Amino acid sequence: MSITKAAIGLMYHIHKDTYRRNTLLINGITIGMALNMRTGYTDDQWKYDDFRKQVEMDSDLSKYSHSKLIISPKSCKWQYNNLIYQILACNMMDVADKFGDYMGDPAGELKKEGDLYFKHGKSWKWEHTKSGHPLGPHGLWMTKDFAKKFGQKSKDHVLRMSRAERTDIPRSAWGGIGAGKLKRYWSGWFFTDKNAYAIGWVAQVIALTPNSVKTQIYEENWDDDVSNHPDDIKWQFINCVEVPLKC
């Protein structure tokens, strides 16, 4: 499963003295603007199959993402953007090592696994290109137990320390799980009034509440994923966290 953006955002937060939010990243976009999806560009140029082709070709993912981003339509509103998080990942080339150190499960050397390349901890792995570029979108995989541990370790940083840096989300700007309920965004995490959510592929979620950490991590059927089943109970996960008495 992938909760990659939340992990990238948290590593920038943990290492904020080195990666200051007001530092320019590209095209007048600061690190802080990129982390909060305030890029001024839409996500129209993001195509997963083309992205995977670039990974397989061992392309420079930063240059690829930049070239796609600058031809995307402009937007003055908050816009979810996969390409900017690839640029953020490439800007912190050792993000997997930092993540492993933070979690107390260090990353090993880059190793080939079939046709893919990963840095591994014991309970997680992060996909890279052959030449070592960490993937921003769809890069990080972890076990269910490790996802819970990640949420528990990140809880204070996300729920408390992020308050002054969160960005409001227009009501119609997010159409994934939790659509219409998520109000703010910070460094890969979505927020309601009290809770925070790291949202991965389709309906994979780590939920942080003031009193607990809840996860919805499941084995995805890649040929027929949950997006094809709007009545699947998994879509109610965030609703159940927000109003548990209704579930």
mmCIF file of C-alpha atoms in Angstrom:
data_model
loop_
_atom_site.group_PDB
_atom_site.id
_atom_site.type_symbol
_atom_site.label_atom_id
_atom_site.label_comp_id
_atom_site.label_asym_id
_atom_site.label_seq_id
_atom_site.Cartn_x
_atom_site.Cartn_y
_atom_site.Cartn_z
ATOM 1 C CA MET A 1 0.000 0.000 0.000
ATOM 2 C CA SER A 2 1.094 3.508 -0.479
ATOM 3 C CA ILE A 3 1.007 6.329 2.062
ATOM 4 C CA THR A 4 3.985 7.908 0.398
ATOM 5 C CA LYS A 5 3.069 11.587 0.421
ATOM 6 C CA ALA A 6 2.368 11.553 4.166
ATOM 7 C CA ALA A 7 5.798 10.024 4.784
ATOM 8 C CA ILE A 8 7.553 12.503 2.477
ATOM 9 C CA GLY A 9 5.789 15.425 4.134
ATOM 10 C CA LEU A 10 6.705 14.219 7.583
ATOM 11 C CA MET A 11 10.372 13.811 6.637
ATOM 12 C CA TYR A 12 10.423 17.416 5.419
ATOM 13 C CA HIS A 13 8.865 18.449 8.736
ATOM 14 C CA ILE A 14 11.350 16.440 10.823
ATOM 15 C CA HIS A 15 14.258 17.883 8.818
ATOM 16 C CA LYS A 16 12.833 21.398 8.481
ATOM 17 C CA ASP A 17 16.093 23.061 9.550
ATOM 18 C CA THR A 18 17.721 21.671 6.403
ATOM 19 C CA TYR A 19 14.655 21.859 4.132
ATOM 20 C CA ARG A 20 13.044 25.151 5.121
ATOM 21 C CA ARG A 21 9.492 25.681 3.911
ATOM 22 C CA ASN A 22 10.324 29.105 2.428
ATOM 23 C CA THR A 23 13.122 27.688 0.234
ATOM 24 C CA LEU A 24 12.411 27.874 -3.498
ATOM 25 C CA LEU A 25 11.896 24.472 -5.134
ATOM 26 C CA ILE A 26 10.952 25.227 -8.771
ATOM 27 C CA ASN A 27 9.199 27.955 -10.773
ATOM 28 C CA GLY A 28 8.584 30.260 -7.817
ATOM 29 C CA ILE A 29 7.105 27.389 -5.792
ATOM 30 C CA THR A 30 8.561 27.026 -2.300
ATOM 31 C CA ILE A 31 8.956 23.746 -0.445
ATOM 32 C CA GLY A 32 6.073 24.728 1.834
ATOM 33 C CA MET A 33 3.793 25.539 -1.101
ATOM 34 C CA ALA A 34 4.671 22.211 -2.743
ATOM 35 C CA LEU A 35 4.069 20.219 0.443
ATOM 36 C CA ASN A 36 0.631 21.814 0.835
ATOM 37 C CA MET A 37 -0.349 21.394 -2.838
ATOM 38 C CA ARG A 38 -0.374 25.168 -3.438
ATOM 39 C CA THR A 39 1.554 24.908 -6.698
ATOM 40 C CA GLY A 40 -0.665 26.925 -9.018
ATOM 41 C CA TYR A 41 -0.950 23.917 -11.354
ATOM 42 C CA THR A 42 -3.587 21.240 -11.844
ATOM 43 C CA ASP A 43 -2.813 17.503 -11.936
ATOM 44 C CA ASP A 44 -3.987 17.119 -15.545
ATOM 45 C CA GLN A 45 -0.581 15.986 -16.827
ATOM 46 C CA TRP A 46 -0.331 13.104 -14.338
ATOM 47 C CA LYS A 47 -0.697 9.783 -16.136
ATOM 48 C CA TYR A 48 0.125 6.723 -14.036
ATOM 49 C CA ASP A 49 1.012 4.445 -16.976
ATOM 50 C CA ASP A 50 3.379 7.027 -18.438
ATOM 51 C CA PHE A 51 4.937 7.576 -15.018
ATOM 52 C CA ARG A 52 5.548 3.837 -14.653
ATOM 53 C CA LYS A 53 7.137 3.810 -18.108
ATOM 54 C CA GLN A 54 9.583 6.501 -16.957
ATOM 55 C CA VAL A 55 10.422 4.438 -13.874
ATOM 56 C CA GLU A 56 11.112 1.366 -16.025
ATOM 57 C CA MET A 57 13.278 3.449 -18.378
ATOM 58 C CA ASP A 58 15.274 4.765 -15.396
ATOM 59 C CA SER A 59 14.450 8.337 -16.411
ATOM 60 C CA ASP A 60 15.340 11.361 -14.308
ATOM 61 C CA LEU A 61 11.992 11.618 -12.490
ATOM 62 C CA SER A 62 12.604 15.180 -11.341
ATOM 63 C CA LYS A 63 13.170 16.450 -14.892
ATOM 64 C CA TYR A 64 10.234 14.388 -16.167
ATOM 65 C CA SER A 65 7.880 15.736 -13.489
ATOM 66 C CA HIS A 66 9.049 19.308 -13.994
ATOM 67 C CA SER A 67 8.505 19.114 -17.762
ATOM 68 C CA LYS A 68 4.970 17.814 -17.238
ATOM 69 C CA LEU A 69 4.109 20.226 -14.447
ATOM 70 C CA ILE A 70 4.957 23.394 -16.345
ATOM 71 C CA ILE A 71 2.569 22.520 -19.191
ATOM 72 C CA SER A 72 -0.305 21.763 -16.809
ATOM 73 C CA PRO A 73 -3.230 24.207 -16.713
ATOM 74 C CA LYS A 74 -2.846 26.938 -14.098
ATOM 75 C CA SER A 75 -5.035 27.060 -11.010
ATOM 76 C CA CYS A 76 -5.311 29.608 -8.218
ATOM 77 C CA LYS A 77 -6.986 27.075 -5.904
ATOM 78 C CA TRP A 78 -5.701 24.134 -3.888
ATOM 79 C CA GLN A 79 -5.113 21.239 -6.281
ATOM 80 C CA TYR A 80 -3.968 17.725 -5.447
ATOM 81 C CA ASN A 81 -0.795 17.160 -7.453
ATOM 82 C CA ASN A 82 1.202 13.943 -7.874
ATOM 83 C CA LEU A 83 4.004 15.467 -9.937
ATOM 84 C CA ILE A 84 5.020 17.986 -7.280
ATOM 85 C CA TYR A 85 5.462 15.187 -4.759
ATOM 86 C CA GLN A 86 7.777 13.390 -7.171
ATOM 87 C CA ILE A 87 9.834 16.571 -7.349
ATOM 88 C CA LEU A 88 9.835 16.741 -3.535
ATOM 89 C CA ALA A 89 10.992 13.117 -3.339
ATOM 90 C CA CYS A 90 13.856 13.766 -5.754
ATOM 91 C CA ASN A 91 14.799 16.887 -3.801
ATOM 92 C CA MET A 92 15.391 14.616 -0.785
ATOM 93 C CA MET A 93 17.127 11.689 -2.456
ATOM 94 C CA ASP A 94 17.768 9.922 0.860
ATOM 95 C CA VAL A 95 14.134 10.193 1.980
ATOM 96 C CA ALA A 96 13.880 6.402 2.411
ATOM 97 C CA ASP A 97 16.955 6.379 4.642
ATOM 98 C CA LYS A 98 15.534 9.233 6.704
ATOM 99 C CA PHE A 99 12.202 7.438 6.976
ATOM 100 C CA GLY A 100 13.836 4.208 8.123
ATOM 101 C CA ASP A 101 15.895 6.028 10.751
ATOM 102 C CA TYR A 102 12.809 7.884 11.992
ATOM 103 C CA MET A 103 10.862 4.649 12.349
ATOM 104 C CA GLY A 104 13.726 2.714 13.941
ATOM 105 C CA ASP A 105 13.736 0.253 11.026
ATOM 106 C CA PRO A 106 16.728 1.296 8.915
ATOM 107 C CA ALA A 107 16.758 1.083 5.127
ATOM 108 C CA GLY A 108 19.152 -1.318 3.491
ATOM 109 C CA GLU A 109 20.941 -0.839 0.197
ATOM 110 C CA LEU A 110 18.999 -0.454 -3.028
ATOM 111 C CA LYS A 111 18.164 -3.962 -4.272
ATOM 112 C CA LYS A 112 16.498 -5.385 -7.347
ATOM 113 C CA GLU A 113 13.227 -7.245 -6.808
ATOM 114 C CA GLY A 114 12.022 -8.749 -10.068
ATOM 115 C CA ASP A 115 12.066 -5.826 -12.495
ATOM 116 C CA LEU A 116 11.784 -3.229 -9.705
ATOM 117 C CA TYR A 117 14.207 -1.633 -7.246
ATOM 118 C CA PHE A 118 13.572 -1.046 -3.550
ATOM 119 C CA LYS A 119 15.193 0.058 -0.348
ATOM 120 C CA HIS A 120 13.908 -2.247 2.397
ATOM 121 C CA GLY A 121 13.381 -2.085 6.108
ATOM 122 C CA LYS A 122 12.041 -5.143 7.902
ATOM 123 C CA SER A 123 8.390 -4.038 7.639
ATOM 124 C CA TRP A 124 8.424 -1.554 4.763
ATOM 125 C CA LYS A 125 9.983 -0.916 1.368
ATOM 126 C CA TRP A 126 10.311 2.139 -0.855
ATOM 127 C CA GLU A 127 10.501 1.826 -4.623
ATOM 128 C CA HIS A 128 13.265 3.655 -6.502
ATOM 129 C CA THR A 129 14.458 3.806 -10.068
ATOM 130 C CA LYS A 130 17.513 1.752 -10.976
ATOM 131 C CA SER A 131 19.695 4.843 -10.567
ATOM 132 C CA GLY A 132 18.234 5.589 -7.137
ATOM 133 C CA HIS A 133 15.454 8.142 -7.544
ATOM 134 C CA PRO A 134 12.838 7.558 -4.804
ATOM 135 C CA LEU A 135 9.249 7.443 -6.050
ATOM 136 C CA GLY A 136 6.926 10.151 -4.729
ATOM 137 C CA PRO A 137 3.537 8.767 -5.812
ATOM 138 C CA HIS A 138 3.013 5.054 -5.090
ATOM 139 C CA GLY A 139 6.516 4.529 -3.711
ATOM 140 C CA LEU A 140 6.166 3.385 -0.103
ATOM 141 C CA TRP A 141 4.801 -0.002 0.950
ATOM 142 C CA MET A 142 4.319 -1.189 4.535
ATOM 143 C CA THR A 143 2.665 -3.901 6.592
ATOM 144 C CA LYS A 144 -0.565 -3.323 8.522
ATOM 145 C CA ASP A 145 1.230 -3.335 11.865
ATOM 146 C CA PHE A 146 3.884 -0.952 10.594
ATOM 147 C CA ALA A 147 1.201 1.427 9.282
ATOM 148 C CA LYS A 148 -0.265 1.558 12.809
ATOM 149 C CA LYS A 149 3.199 2.198 14.247
ATOM 150 C CA PHE A 150 3.805 4.985 11.707
ATOM 151 C CA GLY A 151 0.539 6.636 12.723
ATOM 152 C CA GLN A 152 1.328 6.383 16.422
ATOM 153 C CA LYS A 153 4.825 7.815 16.026
ATOM 154 C CA SER A 154 3.594 10.649 13.793
ATOM 155 C CA LYS A 155 0.532 11.622 15.814
ATOM 156 C CA ASP A 156 1.956 14.541 17.799
ATOM 157 C CA HIS A 157 3.741 16.012 14.784
ATOM 158 C CA VAL A 158 0.625 15.837 12.624
ATOM 159 C CA LEU A 159 -2.185 16.735 15.032
ATOM 160 C CA ARG A 160 -0.394 19.369 17.102
ATOM 161 C CA MET A 161 2.678 20.775 15.366
ATOM 162 C CA SER A 162 1.018 21.276 11.970
ATOM 163 C CA ARG A 163 -1.739 23.653 13.072
ATOM 164 C CA ALA A 164 -0.176 26.921 11.913
ATOM 165 C CA GLU A 165 0.837 25.524 8.506
ATOM 166 C CA ARG A 166 -2.354 23.833 7.286
ATOM 167 C CA THR A 167 -4.044 24.915 4.050
ATOM 168 C CA ASP A 168 -7.814 25.073 3.564
ATOM 169 C CA ILE A 169 -9.290 22.765 0.914
ATOM 170 C CA PRO A 170 -12.245 23.903 -1.246
ATOM 171 C CA ARG A 171 -15.166 21.578 -0.586
ATOM 172 C CA SER A 172 -15.215 20.145 -4.118
ATOM 173 C CA ALA A 173 -11.432 19.929 -4.598
ATOM 174 C CA TRP A 174 -10.994 16.356 -3.358
ATOM 175 C CA GLY A 175 -13.064 13.537 -4.827
ATOM 176 C CA GLY A 176 -11.513 10.507 -3.142
ATOM 177 C CA ILE A 177 -12.437 8.760 0.095
ATOM 178 C CA GLY A 178 -13.698 11.326 2.602
ATOM 179 C CA ALA A 179 -14.853 13.721 -0.137
ATOM 180 C CA GLY A 180 -16.784 16.646 1.315
ATOM 181 C CA LYS A 181 -15.540 16.014 4.855
ATOM 182 C CA LEU A 182 -11.856 16.870 4.571
ATOM 183 C CA LYS A 183 -11.263 20.557 5.246
ATOM 184 C CA ARG A 184 -7.518 21.161 5.377
ATOM 185 C CA TYR A 185 -4.221 19.769 4.103
ATOM 186 C CA TRP A 186 -0.673 19.743 5.401
ATOM 187 C CA SER A 187 2.374 17.972 4.032
ATOM 188 C CA GLY A 188 0.630 14.866 2.718
ATOM 189 C CA TRP A 189 -2.079 14.703 5.416
ATOM 190 C CA PHE A 190 -5.783 15.597 5.208
ATOM 191 C CA PHE A 191 -7.679 17.075 8.166
ATOM 192 C CA THR A 192 -11.190 17.394 9.525
ATOM 193 C CA ASP A 193 -11.820 19.530 12.615
ATOM 194 C CA LYS A 194 -10.287 16.991 15.013
ATOM 195 C CA ASN A 195 -8.684 14.193 13.026
ATOM 196 C CA ALA A 196 -5.983 13.654 10.393
ATOM 197 C CA TYR A 197 -5.776 11.146 7.544
ATOM 198 C CA ALA A 198 -2.990 9.749 5.382
ATOM 199 C CA ILE A 199 -4.729 8.451 2.266
ATOM 200 C CA GLY A 200 -3.058 5.912 0.008
ATOM 201 C CA TRP A 201 -4.263 3.951 -3.001
ATOM 202 C CA VAL A 202 -8.080 4.279 -3.351
ATOM 203 C CA ALA A 203 -9.244 3.570 0.221
ATOM 204 C CA GLN A 204 -6.078 2.709 2.143
ATOM 205 C CA VAL A 205 -6.085 5.042 5.153
ATOM 206 C CA ILE A 206 -4.225 5.802 8.367
ATOM 207 C CA ALA A 207 -6.459 7.860 10.678
ATOM 208 C CA LEU A 208 -5.128 9.882 13.612
ATOM 209 C CA THR A 209 -7.623 10.957 16.273
ATOM 210 C CA PRO A 210 -6.893 12.665 19.613
ATOM 211 C CA ASN A 211 -7.387 9.316 21.363
ATOM 212 C CA SER A 212 -6.363 6.638 18.889
ATOM 213 C CA VAL A 213 -4.819 5.531 15.605
ATOM 214 C CA LYS A 214 -7.029 3.553 13.230
ATOM 215 C CA THR A 215 -6.007 1.979 9.953
ATOM 216 C CA GLN A 216 -7.700 0.556 6.897
ATOM 217 C CA ILE A 217 -5.021 -1.425 5.107
ATOM 218 C CA TYR A 218 -6.054 -4.294 2.850
ATOM 219 C CA GLU A 219 -4.810 -6.462 -0.003
ATOM 220 C CA GLU A 220 -5.806 -4.681 -3.212
ATOM 221 C CA ASN A 221 -7.197 -6.516 -6.209
ATOM 222 C CA TRP A 222 -5.289 -4.654 -8.904
ATOM 223 C CA ASP A 223 -7.540 -5.996 -11.660
ATOM 224 C CA ASP A 224 -10.733 -4.876 -9.922
ATOM 225 C CA ASP A 225 -9.938 -2.380 -7.178
ATOM 226 C CA VAL A 226 -12.314 -0.708 -4.738
ATOM 227 C CA SER A 227 -12.833 2.280 -7.057
ATOM 228 C CA ASN A 228 -15.013 -0.029 -9.171
ATOM 229 C CA HIS A 229 -17.275 -0.766 -6.206
ATOM 230 C CA PRO A 230 -18.881 2.434 -4.835
ATOM 231 C CA ASP A 231 -20.997 0.440 -2.360
ATOM 232 C CA ASP A 232 -18.015 -1.275 -0.743
ATOM 233 C CA ILE A 233 -18.004 -0.692 3.031
ATOM 234 C CA LYS A 234 -14.384 0.496 2.828
ATOM 235 C CA TRP A 235 -15.621 3.820 1.465
ATOM 236 C CA GLN A 236 -17.279 4.460 4.845
ATOM 237 C CA PHE A 237 -14.060 4.264 6.855
ATOM 238 C CA ILE A 238 -13.576 8.016 7.302
ATOM 239 C CA ASN A 239 -17.284 8.508 8.013
ATOM 240 C CA CYS A 240 -17.003 5.865 10.744
ATOM 241 C CA VAL A 241 -13.966 7.552 12.287
ATOM 242 C CA GLU A 242 -15.732 10.922 12.276
ATOM 243 C CA VAL A 243 -19.079 9.637 13.621
ATOM 244 C CA PRO A 244 -18.366 6.221 15.158
ATOM 245 C CA LEU A 245 -21.879 5.786 16.568
ATOM 246 C CA LYS A 246 -23.229 5.529 13.002
ATOM 247 C CA CYS A 247 -21.095 2.470 12.161
#
